[in-house]
Amino acid sequence: MNGIHDLGGMHGFGPVVQEENEPVFHEDWERHAFAVLNLTMAAGQYTVDELRHSIERMPPAQYLETLYYEHWLHAAEDLLDKKKVVTREELERRIAEMAPKEKK
Amino acid sequence: MKHADTHTEPPAGPALRVKALESLLVEKGLIDPGAVDEIIDLFEHRIGPRNGAKVVAHAWADPDYKRRLLQNGTAAIAELGFTGLQGEDMVVLENTPRIYNVVVCTLCSCYPWPTLGLPPNWYKAAPYRARVVIEPRKVLAEFGVEVPADAEVRVWDSNAEIRYMVLPLRPAGTEGWSEDRLAALVTRNSMIGTGVPKVTA
């Protein structure tokens, strides 16, 4: 499918921004997003093609505004919900339970 | 303008979301917390561009290996023990004084993990993916690579299966060097095509 992910040749994105001595992951949640995605794929919950397809169906504005590992997280939530492995309701309930403890 | 039905809580940030998701998957027995730590350690500390640098240095030092590498990248790279996810179908592109190869994944972030590790942010972000296919010389110049006017630039856009890696040109003045010493000249960007090996002192 074509869509916002098909970026080749588009104008207007500005310069390529490089980072000196860039770490592999920038924040701890990125480590965990990477691990969770790879492990659920390795366990056969979904394929890498399903992962890509889910990312490609993100709302275009959201796709451009979010970080790379947020795309992965979006796909994991989407696919695990569709396959009834972890439903949206379950996830939101857990987030609500964890949220007070996370507040500073 | 506000409506009552828009007064929902803003969605939780990614740190909380991934923590919640991981905790549910662990509880369901679908992922092992030890495996989470293992895969993070593997990609943060043990897989990275030093692997690819060994492949390049070996190809510079051994013409037979270089031939095998250019003929069947996956098999030749496996000879050095670098195999696995995102390296299943490797194509190695040889730079010459007349040909500059550069690799991109315009659609997402395809990258040869076993030899280069995980990609830097600029490789995954919109500007590089958008621009390198239409103005590669300009993008390469921003990376400090000046392509002579009479040289050809070949831009390789990864597809769902194939992973590319550039075999950069061996720097002059390195005749007789050990592979370890050669490998130290090979930068990550020189294997993406957005850099050249370090110059010899």
CSV table of C-alpha atoms in Angstrom, one decimal:
chain,number,residue,atom,x,y,z
A,1,MET,CA,0.0,0.0,0.0
A,2,ASN,CA,1.1,3.6,-0.5
A,3,GLY,CA,0.9,5.9,2.5
A,4,ILE,CA,2.9,8.2,4.7
A,5,HIS,CA,5.6,5.5,5.3
A,6,ASP,CA,6.5,5.7,1.6
A,7,LEU,CA,8.8,8.6,2.1
A,8,GLY,CA,11.3,8.2,-0.7
A,9,GLY,CA,11.5,11.4,-2.8
A,10,MET,CA,9.3,13.6,-0.6
A,11,HIS,CA,10.3,17.2,0.0
A,12,GLY,CA,10.2,19.3,3.1
A,13,PHE,CA,11.6,17.1,5.9
A,14,GLY,CA,14.7,19.3,6.4
A,15,PRO,CA,18.2,18.2,7.0
A,16,VAL,CA,19.5,14.8,8.1
A,17,VAL,CA,20.2,15.1,11.8
A,18,GLN,CA,23.2,13.1,13.0
A,19,GLU,CA,24.0,12.5,16.6
A,20,GLU,CA,27.6,12.1,17.8
A,21,ASN,CA,28.3,8.9,19.7
A,22,GLU,CA,24.7,7.9,19.5
A,23,PRO,CA,23.7,5.2,22.0
A,24,VAL,CA,21.9,2.0,20.7
A,25,PHE,CA,18.8,3.0,22.7
A,26,HIS,CA,18.0,6.5,23.9
A,27,GLU,CA,15.7,5.6,26.8
A,28,ASP,CA,15.0,2.5,28.8
A,29,TRP,CA,11.5,2.0,27.4
A,30,GLU,CA,13.0,1.7,23.9
A,31,ARG,CA,15.0,-1.3,25.1
A,32,HIS,CA,11.9,-2.9,26.4
A,33,ALA,CA,9.8,-2.0,23.3
A,34,PHE,CA,12.5,-3.6,21.1
A,35,ALA,CA,12.7,-6.8,23.3
A,36,VAL,CA,8.9,-7.2,23.6
A,37,LEU,CA,8.4,-6.9,19.9
A,38,ASN,CA,11.2,-9.4,19.0
A,39,LEU,CA,10.1,-11.9,21.6
A,40,THR,CA,6.4,-11.8,20.7
A,41,MET,CA,7.4,-12.2,17.0
A,42,ALA,CA,9.8,-15.0,17.9
A,43,ALA,CA,7.0,-16.7,19.8
A,44,GLY,CA,4.8,-16.6,16.7
A,45,GLN,CA,2.2,-14.0,17.9
A,46,TYR,CA,2.6,-12.2,14.6
A,47,THR,CA,5.1,-11.9,11.7
A,48,VAL,CA,7.4,-9.1,10.7
A,49,ASP,CA,5.2,-8.5,7.7
A,50,GLU,CA,2.2,-8.0,10.0
A,51,LEU,CA,4.3,-5.6,12.1
A,52,ARG,CA,5.2,-3.5,9.0
A,53,HIS,CA,1.6,-3.5,7.8
A,54,SER,CA,0.3,-2.3,11.2
A,55,ILE,CA,2.9,0.5,11.2
A,56,GLU,CA,1.9,1.5,7.6
A,57,ARG,CA,-1.7,1.8,8.8
A,58,MET,CA,-0.9,4.3,11.5
A,59,PRO,CA,-2.7,7.7,11.1
A,60,PRO,CA,-0.3,9.7,8.9
A,61,ALA,CA,0.1,12.6,11.3
A,62,GLN,CA,0.7,10.3,14.2
A,63,TYR,CA,3.3,8.4,12.1
A,64,LEU,CA,5.3,11.6,11.6
A,65,GLU,CA,5.0,12.9,15.1
A,66,THR,CA,6.0,9.8,17.0
A,67,LEU,CA,9.4,8.2,17.7
A,68,TYR,CA,10.6,5.1,15.9
A,69,TYR,CA,9.9,2.7,18.8
A,70,GLU,CA,6.5,4.2,19.3
A,71,HIS,CA,5.7,2.8,15.9
A,72,TRP,CA,6.8,-0.6,17.1
A,73,LEU,CA,4.7,-0.2,20.3
A,74,HIS,CA,1.7,0.9,18.2
A,75,ALA,CA,2.0,-2.3,16.1
A,76,ALA,CA,2.4,-4.6,19.1
A,77,GLU,CA,-0.7,-3.1,20.8
A,78,ASP,CA,-2.6,-3.3,17.6
A,79,LEU,CA,-1.7,-6.9,16.6
A,80,LEU,CA,-1.9,-8.4,20.1
A,81,ASP,CA,-5.4,-6.9,20.5
A,82,LYS,CA,-6.6,-8.1,17.1
A,83,LYS,CA,-5.3,-11.6,18.0
A,84,LYS,CA,-6.9,-11.4,21.4
A,85,VAL,CA,-3.5,-12.1,23.1
A,86,VAL,CA,-3.6,-8.8,25.1
A,87,THR,CA,-6.8,-6.9,24.4
A,88,ARG,CA,-7.0,-3.1,24.3
A,89,GLU,CA,-9.2,-3.2,27.5
A,90,GLU,CA,-6.8,-5.3,29.4
A,91,LEU,CA,-3.9,-3.1,28.4
A,92,GLU,CA,-5.7,0.1,29.3
A,93,ARG,CA,-6.8,-1.4,32.7
A,94,ARG,CA,-3.2,-2.3,33.5
A,95,ILE,CA,-1.9,1.1,32.4
A,96,ALA,CA,-4.5,2.7,34.8
A,97,GLU,CA,-3.4,0.5,37.6
A,98,MET,CA,0.3,1.3,37.1
A,99,ALA,CA,-0.2,5.0,36.4
A,100,PRO,CA,-0.5,6.3,40.0
A,101,LYS,CA,2.7,4.7,40.9
A,102,GLU,CA,4.4,6.2,37.9
A,103,LYS,CA,3.5,9.7,38.7
A,104,LYS,CA,6.2,11.8,40.1
B,1,MET,CA,-13.9,24.4,20.9
B,2,LYS,CA,-14.4,21.7,23.4
B,3,HIS,CA,-16.9,18.9,23.5
B,4,ALA,CA,-17.7,16.7,26.4
B,5,ASP,CA,-16.7,13.5,24.5
B,6,THR,CA,-13.3,14.8,23.9
B,7,HIS,CA,-12.5,15.1,27.6
B,8,THR,CA,-10.7,11.8,27.8
B,9,GLU,CA,-7.4,11.4,29.5
B,10,PRO,CA,-4.5,11.9,27.1
B,11,PRO,CA,-3.0,8.5,26.2
B,12,ALA,CA,-0.3,7.3,28.5
B,13,GLY,CA,3.3,7.8,27.3
B,14,PRO,CA,5.3,5.0,25.7
B,15,ALA,CA,7.3,4.2,28.8
B,16,LEU,CA,4.2,3.3,30.8
B,17,ARG,CA,2.5,1.6,27.9
B,18,VAL,CA,5.4,-0.7,27.2
B,19,LYS,CA,5.8,-1.5,30.9
B,20,ALA,CA,2.1,-2.4,31.1
B,21,LEU,CA,2.2,-4.5,28.0
B,22,GLU,CA,5.4,-6.3,29.1
B,23,SER,CA,3.9,-7.1,32.5
B,24,LEU,CA,0.8,-8.6,30.9
B,25,LEU,CA,2.8,-10.7,28.5
B,26,VAL,CA,5.0,-12.0,31.4
B,27,GLU,CA,2.0,-12.9,33.5
B,28,LYS,CA,0.4,-14.8,30.6
B,29,GLY,CA,3.7,-16.8,30.3
B,30,LEU,CA,4.2,-15.5,26.7
B,31,ILE,CA,7.5,-13.9,27.3
B,32,ASP,CA,10.3,-14.7,29.8
B,33,PRO,CA,11.8,-11.7,31.7
B,34,GLY,CA,15.2,-13.3,31.4
B,35,ALA,CA,14.8,-13.4,27.6
B,36,VAL,CA,14.0,-9.6,27.7
B,37,ASP,CA,17.3,-8.9,29.5
B,38,GLU,CA,19.2,-11.3,27.2
B,39,ILE,CA,18.0,-9.7,23.9
B,40,ILE,CA,18.6,-6.2,25.2
B,41,ASP,CA,22.2,-7.1,26.2
B,42,LEU,CA,22.8,-8.8,22.9
B,43,PHE,CA,21.8,-5.8,20.8
B,44,GLU,CA,23.2,-3.2,23.1
B,45,HIS,CA,26.6,-4.8,23.8
B,46,ARG,CA,27.4,-7.8,21.6
B,47,ILE,CA,26.0,-7.1,18.1
B,48,GLY,CA,27.2,-3.9,16.3
B,49,PRO,CA,29.3,-2.5,13.5
B,50,ARG,CA,32.5,-4.0,14.8
B,51,ASN,CA,31.2,-7.3,13.3
B,52,GLY,CA,30.8,-5.7,9.8
B,53,ALA,CA,34.2,-4.1,10.2
B,54,LYS,CA,35.7,-7.6,10.6
B,55,VAL,CA,34.0,-8.7,7.4
B,56,VAL,CA,35.3,-5.7,5.5
B,57,ALA,CA,38.9,-6.1,6.8
B,58,HIS,CA,38.8,-9.8,5.9
B,59,ALA,CA,37.7,-9.0,2.4
B,60,TRP,CA,40.4,-6.4,2.0
B,61,ALA,CA,43.1,-8.9,3.2
B,62,ASP,CA,41.9,-12.0,1.3
B,63,PRO,CA,40.9,-11.7,-2.4
B,64,ASP,CA,39.3,-15.1,-2.4
B,65,TYR,CA,37.1,-14.2,0.6
B,66,LYS,CA,36.2,-10.9,-1.2
B,67,ARG,CA,35.0,-12.9,-4.2
B,68,ARG,CA,32.9,-15.1,-2.1
B,69,LEU,CA,31.5,-12.1,-0.2
B,70,LEU,CA,30.4,-10.3,-3.4
B,71,GLN,CA,29.0,-13.5,-4.9
B,72,ASN,CA,27.0,-14.7,-1.9
B,73,GLY,CA,27.1,-12.2,1.0
B,74,THR,CA,25.0,-14.3,3.4
B,75,ALA,CA,27.2,-17.4,3.2
B,76,ALA,CA,30.5,-15.5,3.3
B,77,ILE,CA,29.4,-13.4,6.3
B,78,ALA,CA,28.3,-16.6,8.0
B,79,GLU,CA,31.9,-17.9,7.6
B,80,LEU,CA,32.8,-15.3,10.2
B,81,GLY,CA,29.9,-16.3,12.4
B,82,PHE,CA,27.6,-13.4,11.8
B,83,THR,CA,24.1,-14.8,11.1
B,84,GLY,CA,20.6,-14.3,12.3
B,85,LEU,CA,17.7,-11.9,12.3
B,86,GLN,CA,17.8,-9.3,9.5
B,87,GLY,CA,20.8,-10.9,8.0
B,88,GLU,CA,19.2,-13.8,6.2
B,89,ASP,CA,19.6,-12.4,2.7
B,90,MET,CA,22.7,-10.2,2.5
B,91,VAL,CA,24.0,-8.4,-0.6
B,92,VAL,CA,27.4,-6.7,-0.4
B,93,LEU,CA,28.0,-3.8,-2.7
B,94,GLU,CA,31.6,-3.0,-3.7
B,95,ASN,CA,32.7,0.6,-3.8
B,96,THR,CA,35.3,1.5,-6.4
B,97,PRO,CA,36.9,4.9,-7.3
B,98,ARG,CA,34.1,5.2,-9.9
B,99,ILE,CA,31.1,3.7,-8.0
B,100,TYR,CA,29.7,4.9,-4.7
B,101,ASN,CA,27.0,2.8,-3.2
B,102,VAL,CA,24.6,4.0,-0.5
B,103,VAL,CA,21.9,2.1,1.3
B,104,VAL,CA,18.5,3.3,2.5
B,105,CYS,CA,15.2,1.8,3.5
B,106,THR,CA,12.7,4.4,2.2
B,107,LEU,CA,9.7,2.5,3.6
B,108,CYS,CA,10.9,1.9,7.1
B,109,SER,CA,14.2,0.9,8.7
B,110,CYS,CA,15.6,-2.3,7.1
B,111,TYR,CA,19.2,-2.7,8.1
B,112,PRO,CA,21.6,-5.7,8.4
B,113,TRP,CA,21.6,-6.3,12.2
B,114,PRO,CA,24.1,-9.2,12.4
B,115,THR,CA,26.9,-7.0,10.8
B,116,LEU,CA,25.9,-3.5,11.7
B,117,GLY,CA,23.7,-3.8,14.8
B,118,LEU,CA,20.6,-1.6,15.1
B,119,PRO,CA,20.4,1.5,12.9
B,120,PRO,CA,21.1,5.0,14.1
B,121,ASN,CA,18.1,7.4,14.3
B,122,TRP,CA,18.9,9.4,11.2
B,123,TYR,CA,18.7,6.2,9.1
B,124,LYS,CA,15.1,5.6,10.4
B,125,ALA,CA,14.0,9.2,10.3
B,126,ALA,CA,12.1,10.9,7.5
B,127,PRO,CA,14.8,13.3,6.1
B,128,TYR,CA,17.3,10.6,5.1
B,129,ARG,CA,14.6,8.3,3.7
B,130,ALA,CA,13.0,11.1,1.7
B,131,ARG,CA,16.1,12.8,0.4
B,132,VAL,CA,18.9,10.2,-0.3
B,133,VAL,CA,16.9,8.8,-3.3
B,134,ILE,CA,16.5,12.1,-5.0
B,135,GLU,CA,19.6,14.1,-4.0
B,136,PRO,CA,22.2,11.5,-2.9
B,137,ARG,CA,25.2,13.6,-3.7
B,138,LYS,CA,23.9,16.5,-1.6
B,139,VAL,CA,23.1,14.1,1.3
B,140,LEU,CA,26.5,12.4,1.0
B,141,ALA,CA,28.2,15.8,1.0
B,142,GLU,CA,26.4,16.6,4.3
B,143,PHE,CA,27.9,13.4,5.7
B,144,GLY,CA,31.4,14.6,4.5
B,145,VAL,CA,31.5,12.3,1.4
B,146,GLU,CA,32.4,14.3,-1.7
B,147,VAL,CA,31.6,12.2,-4.8
B,148,PRO,CA,33.7,13.2,-7.8
B,149,ALA,CA,31.5,14.5,-10.7
B,150,ASP,CA,32.6,11.6,-13.0
B,151,ALA,CA,31.7,8.9,-10.4
B,152,GLU,CA,28.4,7.1,-10.3
B,153,VAL,CA,26.2,7.0,-7.2
B,154,ARG,CA,24.1,3.9,-6.7
B,155,VAL,CA,21.3,4.2,-4.1
B,156,TRP,CA,20.0,0.8,-2.9
B,157,ASP,CA,16.6,0.8,-1.4
B,158,SER,CA,16.1,-2.2,0.9
B,159,ASN,CA,13.0,-4.4,0.4
B,160,ALA,CA,11.3,-6.6,2.8
B,161,GLU,CA,13.9,-9.4,2.4
B,162,ILE,CA,17.3,-8.1,1.2
B,163,ARG,CA,19.7,-6.4,3.5
B,164,TYR,CA,22.6,-4.4,1.9
B,165,MET,CA,26.0,-3.6,3.2
B,166,VAL,CA,28.7,-1.6,1.5
B,167,LEU,CA,32.3,-2.8,1.0
B,168,PRO,CA,34.2,0.4,1.2
B,169,LEU,CA,37.3,1.1,-0.8
B,170,ARG,CA,40.5,0.1,1.1
B,171,PRO,CA,42.5,3.2,2.0
B,172,ALA,CA,45.8,3.7,0.3
B,173,GLY,CA,48.9,3.1,2.4
B,174,THR,CA,47.5,0.1,4.3
B,175,GLU,CA,49.4,-2.6,2.4
B,176,GLY,CA,50.5,-5.4,4.7
B,177,TRP,CA,48.3,-4.3,7.6
B,178,SER,CA,46.8,-6.9,9.9
B,179,GLU,CA,43.1,-7.4,9.7
B,180,ASP,CA,42.6,-6.0,13.2
B,181,ARG,CA,44.4,-2.8,12.2
B,182,LEU,CA,42.4,-2.6,9.0
B,183,ALA,CA,39.1,-3.2,10.9
B,184,ALA,CA,39.8,-0.2,13.1
B,185,LEU,CA,39.6,2.0,10.0
B,186,VAL,CA,36.1,0.8,9.1
B,187,THR,CA,33.3,3.0,10.4
B,188,ARG,CA,29.6,2.2,10.6
B,189,ASN,CA,28.8,4.9,8.0
B,190,SER,CA,31.4,3.5,5.6
B,191,MET,CA,29.3,0.3,5.5
B,192,ILE,CA,26.0,2.2,4.9
B,193,GLY,CA,27.7,4.3,2.2
B,194,THR,CA,27.4,7.6,4.0
B,195,GLY,CA,31.0,7.6,5.1
B,196,VAL,CA,34.5,6.5,4.1
B,197,PRO,CA,37.0,4.5,6.1
B,198,LYS,CA,39.2,6.6,8.4
B,199,VAL,CA,42.2,8.0,6.7
B,200,THR,CA,45.5,6.5,7.7
B,201,ALA,CA,47.9,8.6,9.8
